C-alpha positions as semicolon CSV with decimal commas, in nm:
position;residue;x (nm);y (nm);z (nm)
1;X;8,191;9,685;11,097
2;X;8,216;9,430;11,343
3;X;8,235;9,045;11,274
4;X;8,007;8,959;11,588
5;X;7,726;8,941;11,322
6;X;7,931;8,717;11,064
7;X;7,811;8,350;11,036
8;X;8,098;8,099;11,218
9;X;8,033;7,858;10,949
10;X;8,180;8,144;10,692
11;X;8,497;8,197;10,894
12;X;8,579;7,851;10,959
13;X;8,549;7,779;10,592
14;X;8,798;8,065;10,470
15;X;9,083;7,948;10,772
16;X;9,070;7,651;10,597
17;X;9,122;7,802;10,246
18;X;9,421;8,024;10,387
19;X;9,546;7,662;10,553
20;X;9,520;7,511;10,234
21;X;9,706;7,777;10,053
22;X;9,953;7,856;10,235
23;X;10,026;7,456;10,297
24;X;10,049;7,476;9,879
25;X;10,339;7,803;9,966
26;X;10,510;7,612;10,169
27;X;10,567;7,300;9,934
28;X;10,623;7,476;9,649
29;X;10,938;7,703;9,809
30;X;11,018;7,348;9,966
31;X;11,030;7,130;9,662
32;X;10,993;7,353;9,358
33;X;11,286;7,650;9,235
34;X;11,285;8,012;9,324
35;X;11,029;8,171;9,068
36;X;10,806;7,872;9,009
37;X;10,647;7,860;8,767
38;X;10,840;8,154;8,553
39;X;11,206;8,038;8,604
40;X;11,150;7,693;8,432
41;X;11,030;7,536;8,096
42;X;10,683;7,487;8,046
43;X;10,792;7,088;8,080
44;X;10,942;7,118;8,434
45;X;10,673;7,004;8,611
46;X;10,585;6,652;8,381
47;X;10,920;6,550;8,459
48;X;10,920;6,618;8,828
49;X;10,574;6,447;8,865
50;X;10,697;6,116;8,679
51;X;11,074;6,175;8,856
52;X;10,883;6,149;9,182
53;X;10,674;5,824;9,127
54;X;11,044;5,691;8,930
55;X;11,210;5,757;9,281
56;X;10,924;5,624;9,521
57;X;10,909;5,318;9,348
58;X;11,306;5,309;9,356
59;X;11,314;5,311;9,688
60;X;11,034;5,030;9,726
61;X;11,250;4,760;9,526
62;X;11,576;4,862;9,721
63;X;11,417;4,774;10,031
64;X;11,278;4,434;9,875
65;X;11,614;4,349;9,733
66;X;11,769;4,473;10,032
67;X;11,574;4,241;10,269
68;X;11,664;3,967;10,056
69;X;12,017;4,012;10,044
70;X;12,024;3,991;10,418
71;X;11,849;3,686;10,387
72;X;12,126;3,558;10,177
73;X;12,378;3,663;10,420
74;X;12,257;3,541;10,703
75;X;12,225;3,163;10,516
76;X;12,606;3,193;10,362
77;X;12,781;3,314;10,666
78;X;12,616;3,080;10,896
79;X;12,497;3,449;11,119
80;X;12,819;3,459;11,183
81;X;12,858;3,879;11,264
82;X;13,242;3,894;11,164
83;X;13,185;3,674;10,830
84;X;12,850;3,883;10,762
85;X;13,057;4,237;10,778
86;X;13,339;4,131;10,575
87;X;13,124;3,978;10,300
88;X;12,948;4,312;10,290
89;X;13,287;4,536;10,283
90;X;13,417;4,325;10,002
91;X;13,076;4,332;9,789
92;X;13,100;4,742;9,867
93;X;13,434;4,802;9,762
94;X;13,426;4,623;9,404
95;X;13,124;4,765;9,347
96;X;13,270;5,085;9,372
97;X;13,548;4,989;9,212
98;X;13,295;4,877;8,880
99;X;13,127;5,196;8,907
100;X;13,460;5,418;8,841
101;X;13,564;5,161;8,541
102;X;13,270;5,265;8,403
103;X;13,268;5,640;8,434
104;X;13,611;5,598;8,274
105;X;13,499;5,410;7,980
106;X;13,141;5,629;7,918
107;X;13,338;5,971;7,949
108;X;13,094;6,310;7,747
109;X;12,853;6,041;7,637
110;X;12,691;6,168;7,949
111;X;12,616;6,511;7,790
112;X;12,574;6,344;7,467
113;X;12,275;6,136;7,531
114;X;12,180;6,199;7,870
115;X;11,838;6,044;7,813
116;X;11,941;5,712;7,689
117;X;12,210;5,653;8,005
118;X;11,977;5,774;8,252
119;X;11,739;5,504;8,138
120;X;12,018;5,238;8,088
121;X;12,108;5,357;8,469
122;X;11,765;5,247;8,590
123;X;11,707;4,912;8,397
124;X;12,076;4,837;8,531
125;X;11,946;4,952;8,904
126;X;11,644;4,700;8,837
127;X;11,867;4,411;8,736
128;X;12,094;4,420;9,013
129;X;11,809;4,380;9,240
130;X;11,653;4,143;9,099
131;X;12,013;3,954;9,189
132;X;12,005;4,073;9,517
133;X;11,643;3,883;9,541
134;X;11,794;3,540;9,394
135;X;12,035;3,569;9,655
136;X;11,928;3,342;9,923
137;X;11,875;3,034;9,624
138;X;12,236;3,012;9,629
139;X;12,381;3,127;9,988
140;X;12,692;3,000;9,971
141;X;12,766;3,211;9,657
142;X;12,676;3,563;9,843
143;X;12,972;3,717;9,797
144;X;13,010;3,682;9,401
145;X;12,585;3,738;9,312
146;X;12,617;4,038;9,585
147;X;12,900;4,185;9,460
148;X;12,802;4,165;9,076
149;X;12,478;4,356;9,203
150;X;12,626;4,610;9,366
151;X;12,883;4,680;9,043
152;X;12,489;4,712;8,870
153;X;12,407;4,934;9,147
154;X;12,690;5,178;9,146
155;X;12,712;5,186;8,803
156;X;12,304;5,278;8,795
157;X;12,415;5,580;9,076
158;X;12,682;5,679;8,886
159;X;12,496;5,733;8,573
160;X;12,215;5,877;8,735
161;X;12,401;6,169;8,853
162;X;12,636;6,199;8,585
163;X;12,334;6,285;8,351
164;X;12,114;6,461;8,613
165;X;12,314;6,803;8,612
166;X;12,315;6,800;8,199
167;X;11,913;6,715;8,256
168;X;11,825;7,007;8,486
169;X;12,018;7,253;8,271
170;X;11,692;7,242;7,982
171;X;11,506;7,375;8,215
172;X;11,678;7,636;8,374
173;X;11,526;7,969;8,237
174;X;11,671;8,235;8,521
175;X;12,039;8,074;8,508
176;X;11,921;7,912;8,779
177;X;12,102;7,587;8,753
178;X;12,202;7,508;9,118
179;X;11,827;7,583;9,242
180;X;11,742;7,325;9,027
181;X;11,972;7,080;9,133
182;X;11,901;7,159;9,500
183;X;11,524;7,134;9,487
184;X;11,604;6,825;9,289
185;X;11,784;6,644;9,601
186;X;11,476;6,751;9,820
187;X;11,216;6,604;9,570
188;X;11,458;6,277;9,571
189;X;11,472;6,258;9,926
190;X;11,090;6,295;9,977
191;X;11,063;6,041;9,736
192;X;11,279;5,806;9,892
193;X;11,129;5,857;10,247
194;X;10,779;5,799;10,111
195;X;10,915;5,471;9,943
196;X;11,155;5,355;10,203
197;X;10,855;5,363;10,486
198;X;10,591;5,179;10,167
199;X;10,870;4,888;10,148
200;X;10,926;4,878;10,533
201;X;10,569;4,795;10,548
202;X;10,505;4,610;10,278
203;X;10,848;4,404;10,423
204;X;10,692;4,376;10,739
205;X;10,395;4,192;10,608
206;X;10,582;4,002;10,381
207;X;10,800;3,914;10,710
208;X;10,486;3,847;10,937
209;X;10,363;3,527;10,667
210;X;10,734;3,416;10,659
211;X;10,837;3,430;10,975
212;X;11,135;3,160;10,990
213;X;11,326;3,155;10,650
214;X;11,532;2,852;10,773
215;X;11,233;2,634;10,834
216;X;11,071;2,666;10,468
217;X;11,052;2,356;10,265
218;X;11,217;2,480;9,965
219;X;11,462;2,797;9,912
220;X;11,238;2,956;9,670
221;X;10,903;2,967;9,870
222;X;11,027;3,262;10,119
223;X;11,135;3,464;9,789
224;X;10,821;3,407;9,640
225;X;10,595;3,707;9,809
226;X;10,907;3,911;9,813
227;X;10,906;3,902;9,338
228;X;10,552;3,958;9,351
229;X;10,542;4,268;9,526
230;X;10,896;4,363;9,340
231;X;10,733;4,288;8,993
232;X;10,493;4,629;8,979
233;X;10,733;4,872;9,167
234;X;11,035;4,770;8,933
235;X;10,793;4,854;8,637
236;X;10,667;5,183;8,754
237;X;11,044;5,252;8,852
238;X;11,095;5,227;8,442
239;X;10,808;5,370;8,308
240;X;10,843;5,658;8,538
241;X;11,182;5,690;8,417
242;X;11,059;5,665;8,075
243;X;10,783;5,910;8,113
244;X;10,989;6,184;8,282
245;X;11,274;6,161;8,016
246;X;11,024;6,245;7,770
247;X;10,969;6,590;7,879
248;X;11,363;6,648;7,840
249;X;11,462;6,918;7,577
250;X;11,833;6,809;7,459
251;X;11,966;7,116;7,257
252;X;12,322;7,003;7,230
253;X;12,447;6,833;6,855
254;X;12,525;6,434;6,847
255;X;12,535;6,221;6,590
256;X;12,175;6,112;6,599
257;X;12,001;6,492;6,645
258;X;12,214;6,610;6,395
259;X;12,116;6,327;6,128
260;X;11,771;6,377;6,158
261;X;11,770;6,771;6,117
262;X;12,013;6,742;5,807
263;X;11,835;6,474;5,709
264;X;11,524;6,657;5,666
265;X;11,704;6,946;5,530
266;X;11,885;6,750;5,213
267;X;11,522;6,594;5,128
268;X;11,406;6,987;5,094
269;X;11,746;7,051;4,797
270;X;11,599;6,906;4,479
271;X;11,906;6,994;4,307
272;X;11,962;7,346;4,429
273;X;12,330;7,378;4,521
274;X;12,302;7,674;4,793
275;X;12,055;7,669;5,054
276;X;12,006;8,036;4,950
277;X;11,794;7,864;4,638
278;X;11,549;7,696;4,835
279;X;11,222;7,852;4,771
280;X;11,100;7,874;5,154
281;X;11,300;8,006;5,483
282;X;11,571;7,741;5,581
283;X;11,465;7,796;5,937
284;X;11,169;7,628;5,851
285;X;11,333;7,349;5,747
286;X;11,512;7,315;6,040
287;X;11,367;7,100;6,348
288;X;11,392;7,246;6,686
289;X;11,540;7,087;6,977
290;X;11,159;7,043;7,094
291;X;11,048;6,839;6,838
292;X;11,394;6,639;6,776
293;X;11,397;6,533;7,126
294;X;11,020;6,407;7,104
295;X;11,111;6,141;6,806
296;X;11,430;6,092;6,964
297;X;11,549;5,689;7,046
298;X;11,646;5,630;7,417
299;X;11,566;5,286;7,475
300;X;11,672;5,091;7,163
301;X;11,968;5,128;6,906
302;X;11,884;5,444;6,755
303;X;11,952;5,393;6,345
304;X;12,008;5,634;6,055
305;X;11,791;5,756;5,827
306;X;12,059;5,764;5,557
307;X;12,114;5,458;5,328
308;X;12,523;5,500;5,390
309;X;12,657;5,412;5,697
310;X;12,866;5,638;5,859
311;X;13,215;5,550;6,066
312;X;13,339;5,863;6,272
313;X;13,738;5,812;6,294
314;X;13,752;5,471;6,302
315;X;14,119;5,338;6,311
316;X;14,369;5,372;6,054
317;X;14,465;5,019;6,055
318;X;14,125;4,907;5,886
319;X;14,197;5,067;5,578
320;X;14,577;5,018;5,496
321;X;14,516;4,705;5,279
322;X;14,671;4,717;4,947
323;X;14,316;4,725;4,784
324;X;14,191;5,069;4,927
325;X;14,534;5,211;5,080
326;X;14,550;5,455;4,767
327;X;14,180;5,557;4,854
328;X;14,305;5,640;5,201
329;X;14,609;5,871;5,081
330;X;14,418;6,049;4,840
331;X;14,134;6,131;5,134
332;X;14,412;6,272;5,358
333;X;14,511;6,471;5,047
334;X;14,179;6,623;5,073
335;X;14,134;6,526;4,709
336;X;13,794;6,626;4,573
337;X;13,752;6,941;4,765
338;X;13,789;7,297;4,653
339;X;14,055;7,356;4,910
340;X;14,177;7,262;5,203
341;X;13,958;7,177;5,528
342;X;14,009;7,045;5,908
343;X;13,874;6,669;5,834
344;X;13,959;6,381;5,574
345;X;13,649;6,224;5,390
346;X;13,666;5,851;5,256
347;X;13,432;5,677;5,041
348;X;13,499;5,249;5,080
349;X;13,299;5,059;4,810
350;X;13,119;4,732;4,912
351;X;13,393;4,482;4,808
352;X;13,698;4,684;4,965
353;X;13,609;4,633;5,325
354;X;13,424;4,234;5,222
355;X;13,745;4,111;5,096
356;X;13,900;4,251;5,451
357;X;13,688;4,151;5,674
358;X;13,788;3,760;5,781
359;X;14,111;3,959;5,927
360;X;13,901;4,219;6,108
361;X;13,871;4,108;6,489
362;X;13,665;4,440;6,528
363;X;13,612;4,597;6,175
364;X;13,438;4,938;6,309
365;X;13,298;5,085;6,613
366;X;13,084;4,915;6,774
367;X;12,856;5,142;6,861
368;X;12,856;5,353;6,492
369;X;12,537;5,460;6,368
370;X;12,400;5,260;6,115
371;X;12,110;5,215;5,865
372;X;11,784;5,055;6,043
373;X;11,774;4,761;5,708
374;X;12,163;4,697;5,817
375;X;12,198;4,322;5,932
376;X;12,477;4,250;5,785
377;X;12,861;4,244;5,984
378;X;12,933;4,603;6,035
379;X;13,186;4,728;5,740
380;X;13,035;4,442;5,456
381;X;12,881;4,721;5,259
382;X;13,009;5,030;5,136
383;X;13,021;5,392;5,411
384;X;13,190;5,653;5,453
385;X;13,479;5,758;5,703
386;X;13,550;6,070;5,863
387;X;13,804;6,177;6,017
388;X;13,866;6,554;6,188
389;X;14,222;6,717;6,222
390;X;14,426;6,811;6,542
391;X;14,316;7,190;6,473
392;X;13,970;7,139;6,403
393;X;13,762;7,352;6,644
394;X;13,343;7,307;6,652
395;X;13,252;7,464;6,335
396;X;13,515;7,296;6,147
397;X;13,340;6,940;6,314
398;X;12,994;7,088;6,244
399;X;13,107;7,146;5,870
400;X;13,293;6,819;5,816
401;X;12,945;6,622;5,945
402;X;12,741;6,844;5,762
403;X;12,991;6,750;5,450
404;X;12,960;6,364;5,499
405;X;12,606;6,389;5,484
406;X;12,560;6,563;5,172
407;X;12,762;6,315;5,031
408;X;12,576;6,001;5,189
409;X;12,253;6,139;5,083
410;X;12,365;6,226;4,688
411;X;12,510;5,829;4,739
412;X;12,189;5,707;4,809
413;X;12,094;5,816;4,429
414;X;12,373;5,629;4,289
415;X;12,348;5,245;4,140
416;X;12,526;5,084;4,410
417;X;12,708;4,842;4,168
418;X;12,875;5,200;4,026
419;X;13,019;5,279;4,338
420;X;13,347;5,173;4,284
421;X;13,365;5,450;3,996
422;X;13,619;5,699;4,163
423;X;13,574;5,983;3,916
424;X;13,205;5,949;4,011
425;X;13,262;5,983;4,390
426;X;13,502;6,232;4,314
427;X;13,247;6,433;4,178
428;X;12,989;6,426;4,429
429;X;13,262;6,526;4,682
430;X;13,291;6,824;4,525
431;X;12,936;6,946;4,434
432;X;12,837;6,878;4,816
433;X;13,145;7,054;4,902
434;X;13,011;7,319;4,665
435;X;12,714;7,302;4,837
436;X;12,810;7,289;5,201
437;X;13,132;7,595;5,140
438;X;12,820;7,824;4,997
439;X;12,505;7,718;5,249
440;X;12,723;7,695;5,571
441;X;12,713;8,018;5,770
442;X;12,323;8,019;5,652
443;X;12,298;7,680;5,830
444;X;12,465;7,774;6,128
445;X;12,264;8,121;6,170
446;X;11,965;7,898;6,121
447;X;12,039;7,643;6,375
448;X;12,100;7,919;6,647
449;X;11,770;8,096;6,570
450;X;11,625;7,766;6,667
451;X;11,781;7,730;6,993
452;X;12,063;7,484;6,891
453;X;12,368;7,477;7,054
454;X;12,658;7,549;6,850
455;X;12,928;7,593;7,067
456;X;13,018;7,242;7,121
457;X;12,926;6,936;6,954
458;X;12,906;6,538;7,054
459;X;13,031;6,370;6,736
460;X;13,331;6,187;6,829
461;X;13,359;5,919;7,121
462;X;13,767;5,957;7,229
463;X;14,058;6,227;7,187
464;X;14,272;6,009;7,021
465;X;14,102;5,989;6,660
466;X;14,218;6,331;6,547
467;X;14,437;6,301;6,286
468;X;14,807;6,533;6,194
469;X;14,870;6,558;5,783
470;X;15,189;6,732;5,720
471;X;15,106;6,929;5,367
């Protein structure tokens, strides 16, 4: 056969196919991991689409802000070169030096809740450039406004990349980790190519109307053009944040996934005091990472679905008043359980903490999870304290949460003017210890069958809370 008698029309048109395909070959291996699709989630490809527009429309309002700052710079230092530099070194250097006081003071809430601090890491990116483009209102003050910004900025980096790595790993199906990470830097930089050249452009015009900043009539008329072509990018920077976070699978334990899949669970009891008694499979009853992570709260306070408040080894100090001290030494006792565990449980009444709380500078942690009708000063209502030991490992942790919230949800059922009744509390610290000691490994073999991670947990915020009870 000979191809003499083939039409030209039909070869031409399947060079171009093979073109077209093997152009698709080449920016998959490029941009995508080894295996793609097979060696990543099902979700691996919404993130990276909304990642991408997140990144090119980064890149557009750091070459706004950017343009303005220099603005600014040239105004304050009168041009002069050596003035110019320095002003930059110094804003550089404490900026960096914010971004490490951070890191220090966020520590494993990275891992914890990736999601929310990767969002938090953008709207702090967008903030410091909106600074950057108020610059040139107040020249003379370029050092302070550009230095504040750039603490924004480097804290927004930090974060970023902090969560990124904890991010990538829920997708990772072939162990394939560092593939991910590495096609990750080449979709950023794409991104940041394709929206560095957008905001050179769009600068340029912006430039070409505004050609002498010096001789406008009023400081705000050159930034003027330079917000309204800032205002859309910075909001598809967010939303593409937003959007891309969504298709994140968190399978690690925190405070808030953990409430809301024992939450569920304790609604399913009706009185049974094993899990073994419930009617239906407990692994129904228990959410998968999948669909905790679609209802879970990134952007505002997340709050509790339980009634009781819950404070996760809060300081001693709080509760060493002579109206509740006796409360405290009978909780590191362990009294009320059926023997001895690696955490201390205390129940405070309403009026204990209230009649404390003009002395309390900072009553609890400030960032405990709390009940979404609670307005009222954190520690004016009754909770409950926990507290783990020295020599608790994860499962002890696990159990000890798992304990607390038995014991908030069988509160919720009690008159809350009754609370004060000790024998009462005493009580329902030991059924729901009844209940937890008999239902436990169940829970836990339930919790791995859905894909939970049990071998380390996010429940406590610093390494100084544990507490040592000689017995």
């Amino acid at each position: 056969m000979t191809y003499e008698h083939l039409p030209l029309r039909s070869i031409k048109k399947t060079s171009i196919n093979d073109l077209i395909l093997e152009g698709k070959r080449q920016m998959i291996k490029a941009f995508m991991p080894k295996g793609y699709p097979d060696s990543v989630t099902k979700n691996y490809w919404g993130f990276v689409k909304w990642q991408f527009l997140h990144n090119v429309a980064g890149s557009v309002t750091g070459v706004l802000s950017t343009q303005s700052l220099l603005y600014a710079m040239g105004l304050g230092a009168k041009s002069i070169p050596l003035a110019a530099a320095l002003n930059w070194i110094i804003k550089d250097g404490l900026g960096q030096l914010g971004g490490v006081i951070y890191a220090a003071f966020i520590s494993d809430r990275f891992d914890s809740e990736p999601k929310r601090h990767r969002f938090q890491a953008t709207v702090a990116m967008q903030i410091a450039s909106i600074l950057e483009l108020l610059a040139p209102l107040w020249p003379g003050s370029f050092l302070l406004i550009a230095s504040i910004s750039n603490i924004g900025k480097n804290i927004a980096w930090l974060a970023g990349s902090a969560t990124r790595a904890q991010m990538h790993k829920t997708f990772a199906l072939r162990d394939n980790l560092g593939d991910i990470t590495g096609k990750s830097g080449s979709q950023t930089t794409a991104a940041s190519l394709i929206g560095t050249a957008l905001g050179v452009v769009i600068s340029g015009t912006i430039t070409k109307y505004n050609p002498d900043i010096t001789a406008a009539t009023s400081a705000v008329q050159p930034i003027i053009p330079i917000f309204l072509a800032f205002g859309p990018f910075s909001f598809f920077n967010i939303y593409g944040n937003y959007r891309s976070s969504l298709y994140v699978t968190t399978s690690t334990l925190n405070v808030p996934r953990a409430e809301m899949i024992l939450y569920g669970l304790l609604n399913q009891l009706d009185g049974a005091t094993t899990l073994s008694k419930i009617k239906c499979d407990i692994r129904d009853l228990i959410s998968s990472p999948k669909k905790v992570s679609s209802e879970e709260i990134f952007v505002g306070r997340y709050h509790s679905p339980f009634e009781i408040p819950l404070e996760i080894e809060p300081a001693l100090h709080h509760y060493t008043s002579k109206k509740h001290v006796h409360d405290l030494h009978a909780a590191l006792k362990q009294k009320g359980l059926l023997h001895s565990e690696e955490y201390f449980l205390l129940h405070v009444p309403y009026h204990h903490l209230f009649g404390n709380l003009r002395k309390m500078k900072r009553p609890m942690q400030q960032n405990s999870h709390r009940h979404k009708h609670h307005t009222q000063l954190p520690g004016s209502r009754q909770h409950l304290s926990l507290w783990f030991s020295q020599n608790a490992n994860t499962r002890d942790m696990i159990k000890g949460f798992c304990h607390a919230c038995a014991i908030r949800h069988a509160l919720e059922y009690v008159d809350p003017a009754t609370s004060e009744d000790k024998d009462q509390v005493l009580d329902i610290i030991r059924d729901t210890h009844i209940l937890v000691e008999n239902s436990f490994e169940s829970l836990i073999s339930a919790l791995e069958s859905k894909e939970w991670e049990t071998e380390h947990v996010f429940f406590t915020e610093r390494d100084d809370g544990r507490l040592f009870v000689e017995k």
